[in-house]
Amino acid sequence: MDDTKDANEDALMQHIAEGDQPSYRQVMNAQLPSINRFALRLTGNRSDADDITQEVFIRLWSHAHTWRPGQARISTWLHRIANNLCVDLFRKNRRLQPLEDPEAEPGGSEPDYEHAGTVATRRIDLALASLPERQRTAIIMCHHQGLSNREAANILDVSVDALESLLSRGRRTLRQKLMGGRQ
Amino acid sequence: MNTEMNIEKFRHLIDAYGAEPERWPVEHRAGLLEFARVDDAGAEILTRARQLDQLLDDYSVSTSPDLPARILHQISGRTTIFDRMFDWLMPSNPALVWRPVLASALPLVVGLVFGANVSLLPDQFADLLDGNGDLYTADDEIYLIALATDDDYE
């Protein structure tokens, strides 16, 4: 990431911390679609994804003063907040699940396929939902969200090697589920 | 940076990051490209990874169109004059802790200044003041009562 972009992002966050709504709108317009898709892919549920996205951007407004210049990109920061909120949701849903439900989805909530229009998309959605939470998050961050390996590792609080292990295992399982014998 | 590449390392990295060079770590990109070009097994691994990438690329989701308006409504709901006063007085930033301290100390300071400079005693009670303008104390009162005779009470 170049220094000019860093400085611009730092300045934007400084303005948001001072209550500047145009700066806030600028960041929201640029980042909201990506964060909303991230939450939707992680939760598989439109309502949960929208609630999480809303909370992420409310925190952007109310916690902008906690931004540490030069530490991360705004996108990475928002992805981290979204991921933490999704993890909280998964934990809450797991607590609410009956103990005798071993077939429950890893994410916990009922998948909502309204967003997944095509049959192919539904198959991939199901295959992703069957992965362990951290493998699924790693694949979505690196493949769909375009985060670098360091950014994704930072969000998951793991080393780059550990991230690569999560990605490899997740992709291997997906290949088996989606491509069957075509190894 | 072109790091040394072999089939195990190539397989490990492609298994993790897929077949698209822009998703590969920058420090391994040149080595992976070169290895895929010269090694048949490497090219085969890349082809399989590309098939999975294409399936994952098909997983597109849409965003909620009304979400920005909902969020802005929430944010502007937090910006009334009272919210701004509250936010100023009770900042979540620990470095601004002086604000609530200042706000709570202000009535004390105003009271001290006011009390030192303004007399609230009406004029008809002026005889209760001694020569220095201070109120007679309880000691003064007891002293005066002790000097009084029975005639003073009749």
Coordinates of N, CA, C and O in Angstrom, one line a residue, chain A residues 19 21 24-25 28 32-33 36-37 40-41 46 50-51 53-54 57-58 61-62 65 115 120-121 124-125 128 139 142-144 149-150 160 163-165 167-168 171-172 174-175 178-179 182-183, chain B residues 11-19 23 25 27-28 44 48-64 66-72 74-76 78-79 84 92-94:
Chain A
G19 N -16.5 14.1 13.4 CA -17.9 14.2 13.1 C -18.3 14.7 11.7 O -19.4 15.2 11.5
Q21 N -19.6 14.3 8.3 CA -20.4 13.4 7.6 C -20.1 13.1 6.1 O -20.1 12.0 5.6
Y24 N -17.5 10.5 6.1 CA -18.2 9.3 6.5 C -18.9 8.7 5.3 O -18.7 7.5 5.0
R25 N -19.6 9.5 4.5 CA -20.4 9.0 3.4 C -19.4 8.5 2.3 O -19.6 7.5 1.7
M28 N -18.3 5.1 3.4 CA -19.4 4.2 3.4 C -19.7 3.8 2.0 O -19.9 2.6 1.7
L32 N -19.2 -0.1 1.8 CA -20.4 -0.9 2.2 C -20.7 -2.1 1.3 O -20.9 -3.2 1.9
P33 N -20.6 -2.0 0.0 CA -21.0 -3.2 -0.8 C -20.1 -4.4 -0.5 O -20.6 -5.5 -0.3
N36 N -20.9 -5.7 3.0 CA -22.2 -6.4 3.0 C -22.1 -7.8 2.4 O -22.7 -8.8 2.9
R37 N -21.4 -7.9 1.3 CA -21.2 -9.2 0.6 C -20.4 -10.1 1.5 O -20.7 -11.3 1.6
L40 N -22.7 -11.4 4.1 CA -23.7 -12.3 3.5 C -23.1 -13.7 3.2 O -23.7 -14.7 3.5
R41 N -21.9 -13.6 2.7 CA -21.2 -14.9 2.4 C -20.9 -15.7 3.6 O -20.9 -16.9 3.7
R46 N -29.5 -13.0 4.8 CA -29.6 -11.6 4.4 C -29.8 -10.7 5.6 O -29.2 -9.6 5.7
D50 N -27.3 -7.8 6.9 CA -27.6 -6.4 6.9 C -27.4 -5.8 8.3 O -26.9 -4.7 8.4
D51 N -27.8 -6.6 9.3 CA -27.6 -6.1 10.7 C -26.1 -5.9 11.0 O -25.7 -4.9 11.6
T53 N -23.7 -5.5 8.8 CA -23.1 -4.4 8.0 C -23.5 -3.0 8.7 O -22.7 -2.1 8.8
Q54 N -24.7 -2.9 9.1 CA -25.2 -1.7 9.8 C -24.3 -1.4 11.0 O -23.9 -0.3 11.3
F57 N -20.8 -0.1 10.3 CA -20.7 1.3 9.9 C -21.1 2.3 11.0 O -20.7 3.4 11.0
I58 N -21.9 1.8 11.9 CA -22.2 2.6 13.1 C -20.9 2.7 14.0 O -20.5 3.7 14.5
W61 N -18.5 5.2 12.7 CA -18.8 6.5 13.1 C -18.4 6.8 14.5 O -17.9 7.8 14.9
S62 N -18.8 5.8 15.4 CA -18.6 6.0 16.8 C -17.2 5.7 17.3 O -16.8 6.1 18.4
H65 N -12.2 7.4 16.4 CA -11.1 8.0 17.1 C -10.1 6.9 17.6 O -9.0 7.2 18.0
H115 N -30.7 -14.9 -1.6 CA -29.6 -14.2 -2.3 C -28.9 -15.0 -3.3 O -28.2 -14.6 -4.2
A120 N -26.1 -23.3 -9.3 CA -24.6 -23.4 -9.0 C -24.2 -22.6 -7.8 O -23.5 -23.1 -6.9
T121 N -24.8 -21.4 -7.6 CA -24.5 -20.6 -6.5 C -25.0 -21.3 -5.2 O -24.3 -21.2 -4.2
I124 N -22.5 -23.9 -4.2 CA -21.3 -23.4 -3.6 C -21.6 -22.9 -2.2 O -20.8 -23.0 -1.3
D125 N -22.7 -22.3 -2.1 CA -23.1 -21.7 -0.8 C -23.2 -22.9 0.2 O -22.6 -22.7 1.3
L128 N -19.6 -24.2 0.9 CA -18.9 -23.2 1.8 C -19.4 -23.3 3.2 O -18.6 -23.3 4.2
I139 N -11.1 -18.4 3.0 CA -11.4 -18.5 1.6 C -12.1 -17.3 1.1 O -11.8 -16.7 0.1
C142 N -9.8 -14.2 1.1 CA -8.7 -14.2 0.1 C -9.3 -14.3 -1.3 O -8.7 -13.7 -2.3
H143 N -10.3 -15.1 -1.5 CA -10.8 -15.3 -2.9 C -11.8 -14.2 -3.3 O -11.7 -13.6 -4.4
H144 N -12.8 -14.0 -2.5 CA -13.9 -13.1 -2.9 C -13.6 -11.7 -2.5 O -14.1 -10.8 -3.2
N149 N -2.8 -11.9 1.7 CA -2.6 -13.0 2.7 C -2.3 -12.4 4.1 O -2.7 -12.9 5.1
R150 N -1.5 -11.3 4.1 CA -1.2 -10.7 5.4 C -2.4 -10.0 6.1 O -2.6 -10.1 7.3
V160 N 0.8 -16.1 8.6 CA 0.6 -16.4 7.2 C 0.6 -17.9 6.9 O -0.2 -18.4 6.1
L163 N -2.6 -19.3 7.9 CA -3.6 -19.0 7.0 C -3.6 -19.9 5.8 O -4.6 -20.3 5.3
E164 N -2.3 -20.1 5.2 CA -2.2 -20.9 4.1 C -2.7 -22.3 4.3 O -3.3 -23.0 3.5
S165 N -2.5 -22.8 5.5 CA -3.0 -24.1 5.9 C -4.5 -24.2 5.9 O -5.1 -25.1 5.4
L167 N -6.5 -22.2 4.2 CA -6.9 -22.1 2.8 C -6.8 -23.4 2.0 O -7.7 -23.8 1.3
S168 N -5.6 -24.1 2.2 CA -5.4 -25.4 1.5 C -6.4 -26.4 1.9 O -7.0 -27.1 1.1
R171 N -9.9 -25.4 0.6 CA -10.1 -25.6 -0.9 C -10.1 -27.0 -1.3 O -10.8 -27.4 -2.2
R172 N -9.3 -27.8 -0.6 CA -9.3 -29.3 -0.8 C -10.7 -29.9 -0.6 O -11.2 -30.6 -1.4
L174 N -13.5 -28.2 -0.6 CA -14.5 -27.7 -1.6 C -14.3 -28.5 -2.9 O -15.3 -28.8 -3.6
R175 N -13.1 -28.8 -3.3 CA -12.8 -29.5 -4.5 C -13.5 -30.8 -4.5 O -14.1 -31.3 -5.5
L178 N -17.4 -30.1 -4.6 CA -18.0 -29.5 -5.8 C -17.5 -30.2 -7.1 O -18.2 -30.2 -8.1
M179 N -16.3 -30.8 -7.1 CA -15.8 -31.4 -8.3 C -15.8 -32.9 -8.2 O -15.3 -33.6 -9.2
R182 N -13.1 -35.5 -9.8 CA -12.2 -34.8 -10.7 C -11.0 -34.1 -9.9 O -11.0 -33.0 -9.6
Q183 N -10.1 -34.9 -9.4 CA -9.0 -34.4 -8.6 C -7.9 -34.1 -9.5 O -7.1 -34.7 -9.9
Chain B
R11 N 2.8 -26.8 -5.2 CA 1.5 -27.4 -4.8 C 0.8 -26.7 -3.6 O -0.3 -26.4 -3.6
H12 N 1.7 -26.5 -2.6 CA 1.2 -25.9 -1.3 C 0.6 -24.5 -1.6 O -0.5 -24.1 -1.1
L13 N 1.3 -23.7 -2.4 CA 0.9 -22.3 -2.6 C -0.3 -22.2 -3.5 O -1.3 -21.5 -3.3
I14 N -0.4 -23.1 -4.5 CA -1.5 -23.1 -5.4 C -2.8 -23.7 -4.7 O -3.9 -23.2 -4.9
D15 N -2.5 -24.7 -3.9 CA -3.7 -25.2 -3.1 C -4.3 -24.1 -2.2 O -5.5 -24.1 -1.9
A16 N -3.4 -23.2 -1.7 CA -3.9 -22.1 -0.8 C -4.5 -21.0 -1.6 O -5.6 -20.5 -1.2
Y17 N -3.8 -20.5 -2.6 CA -4.2 -19.3 -3.2 C -4.9 -19.4 -4.6 O -5.4 -18.4 -5.1
G18 N -5.0 -20.6 -5.1 CA -5.7 -20.8 -6.4 C -4.8 -20.5 -7.6 O -3.6 -20.3 -7.4
A19 N -5.4 -20.3 -8.8 CA -4.6 -20.3 -10.0 C -4.4 -18.9 -10.5 O -3.7 -18.7 -11.5
R23 N -3.8 -13.2 -7.0 CA -4.1 -13.7 -5.7 C -2.8 -14.3 -5.0 O -2.9 -14.6 -3.8
P25 N 0.9 -14.5 -3.3 CA 1.8 -13.5 -2.6 C 2.8 -13.0 -3.5 O 3.4 -13.7 -4.3
E27 N 5.8 -12.0 -3.2 CA 7.2 -12.5 -3.1 C 7.3 -13.9 -3.8 O 8.5 -14.3 -4.2
H28 N 6.2 -14.6 -4.1 CA 6.3 -15.9 -4.8 C 5.8 -15.9 -6.2 O 5.9 -16.9 -6.9
E44 N -0.4 -28.9 -14.6 CA -1.6 -29.7 -14.3 C -2.2 -29.2 -13.0 O -3.5 -29.1 -12.9
R48 N -6.2 -27.7 -12.4 CA -7.2 -28.1 -11.5 C -7.6 -27.0 -10.6 O -8.8 -26.8 -10.3
A49 N -6.6 -26.2 -10.1 CA -7.0 -25.1 -9.3 C -7.9 -24.1 -10.0 O -8.7 -23.5 -9.4
R50 N -7.6 -23.9 -11.3 CA -8.4 -22.9 -12.0 C -9.9 -23.3 -12.1 O -10.8 -22.5 -12.1
Q51 N -10.1 -24.6 -12.2 CA -11.5 -25.1 -12.2 C -12.3 -24.8 -10.9 O -13.4 -24.3 -11.0
L52 N -11.6 -24.9 -9.8 CA -12.2 -24.6 -8.5 C -12.4 -23.0 -8.4 O -13.5 -22.6 -8.0
D53 N -11.4 -22.3 -8.9 CA -11.6 -20.8 -8.9 C -12.8 -20.4 -9.7 O -13.5 -19.5 -9.3
Q54 N -13.0 -21.1 -10.8 CA -14.2 -20.7 -11.7 C -15.5 -20.9 -10.9 O -16.4 -20.1 -11.0
L55 N -15.5 -22.1 -10.2 CA -16.7 -22.4 -9.4 C -16.9 -21.3 -8.3 O -18.1 -20.8 -8.1
L56 N -15.9 -21.0 -7.7 CA -16.0 -20.0 -6.6 C -16.3 -18.6 -7.2 O -17.1 -17.8 -6.5
D57 N -15.8 -18.3 -8.4 CA -16.2 -17.0 -9.0 C -17.7 -16.9 -9.3 O -18.3 -15.8 -9.4
D58 N -18.3 -18.1 -9.5 CA -19.8 -18.1 -9.8 C -20.6 -17.7 -8.6 O -21.8 -17.4 -8.7
Y59 N -20.0 -17.7 -7.4 CA -20.7 -17.5 -6.2 C -20.8 -15.9 -6.0 O -20.0 -15.3 -5.2
S60 N -21.7 -15.3 -6.7 CA -21.9 -13.9 -6.6 C -23.1 -13.6 -5.7 O -24.1 -14.3 -5.8
V61 N -23.0 -12.6 -4.9 CA -24.2 -12.2 -4.1 C -24.4 -10.7 -4.3 O -23.5 -9.9 -4.6
S62 N -25.6 -10.3 -4.0 CA -25.9 -8.8 -4.2 C -26.0 -8.1 -2.9 O -26.1 -8.8 -1.8
T63 N -25.9 -6.8 -2.9 CA -26.0 -6.1 -1.7 C -27.4 -5.5 -1.5 O -28.2 -5.4 -2.4
S64 N -27.7 -5.1 -0.3 CA -29.1 -4.5 0.0 C -29.1 -3.1 -0.4 O -28.3 -2.3 0.1
D66 N -31.2 -0.6 0.2 CA -31.6 0.4 1.1 C -30.7 0.5 2.3 O -31.0 1.3 3.2
L67 N -29.7 -0.2 2.4 CA -28.8 -0.2 3.6 C -28.1 1.1 3.8 O -28.1 1.6 5.0
P68 N -27.6 1.8 2.8 CA -26.9 3.1 3.1 C -27.9 4.1 3.7 O -27.5 4.8 4.7
A69 N -29.1 4.1 3.2 CA -30.1 5.1 3.8 C -30.4 4.7 5.3 O -30.5 5.6 6.1
R70 N -30.5 3.4 5.5 CA -30.8 3.0 6.9 C -29.7 3.4 7.9 O -29.9 3.9 9.0
I71 N -28.4 3.2 7.4 CA -27.3 3.6 8.2 C -27.2 5.1 8.5 O -27.0 5.5 9.6
L72 N -27.4 5.8 7.4 CA -27.3 7.3 7.5 C -28.4 7.8 8.4 O -28.2 8.8 9.2
Q74 N -29.6 6.2 11.0 CA -29.1 5.9 12.3 C -28.1 6.9 12.8 O -28.1 7.3 13.9
I75 N -27.2 7.2 11.9 CA -26.1 8.1 12.2 C -26.7 9.5 12.5 O -26.3 10.2 13.5
S76 N -27.6 10.0 11.6 CA -28.1 11.4 11.8 C -29.0 11.4 13.1 O -29.1 12.5 13.7
R78 N -28.1 10.3 15.7 CA -27.2 10.5 16.8 C -26.6 11.9 16.8 O -25.7 12.1 17.5
T79 N -27.1 12.8 16.0 CA -26.4 14.1 15.9 C -27.3 15.3 16.2 O -27.2 16.3 15.7
R84 N -25.0 15.7 20.6 CA -23.6 16.3 20.4 C -23.1 16.7 21.8 O -21.9 16.6 22.1
S92 N -15.9 8.7 24.3 CA -15.4 7.4 24.5 C -13.9 7.4 24.5 O -13.3 6.4 24.8
N93 N -13.3 8.4 24.0 CA -11.9 8.5 23.9 C -11.3 8.9 25.3 O -11.6 9.9 25.8
P94 N -10.5 8.0 25.9 CA -10.0 8.3 27.3 C -9.1 9.5 27.3 O -9.0 10.1 28.4

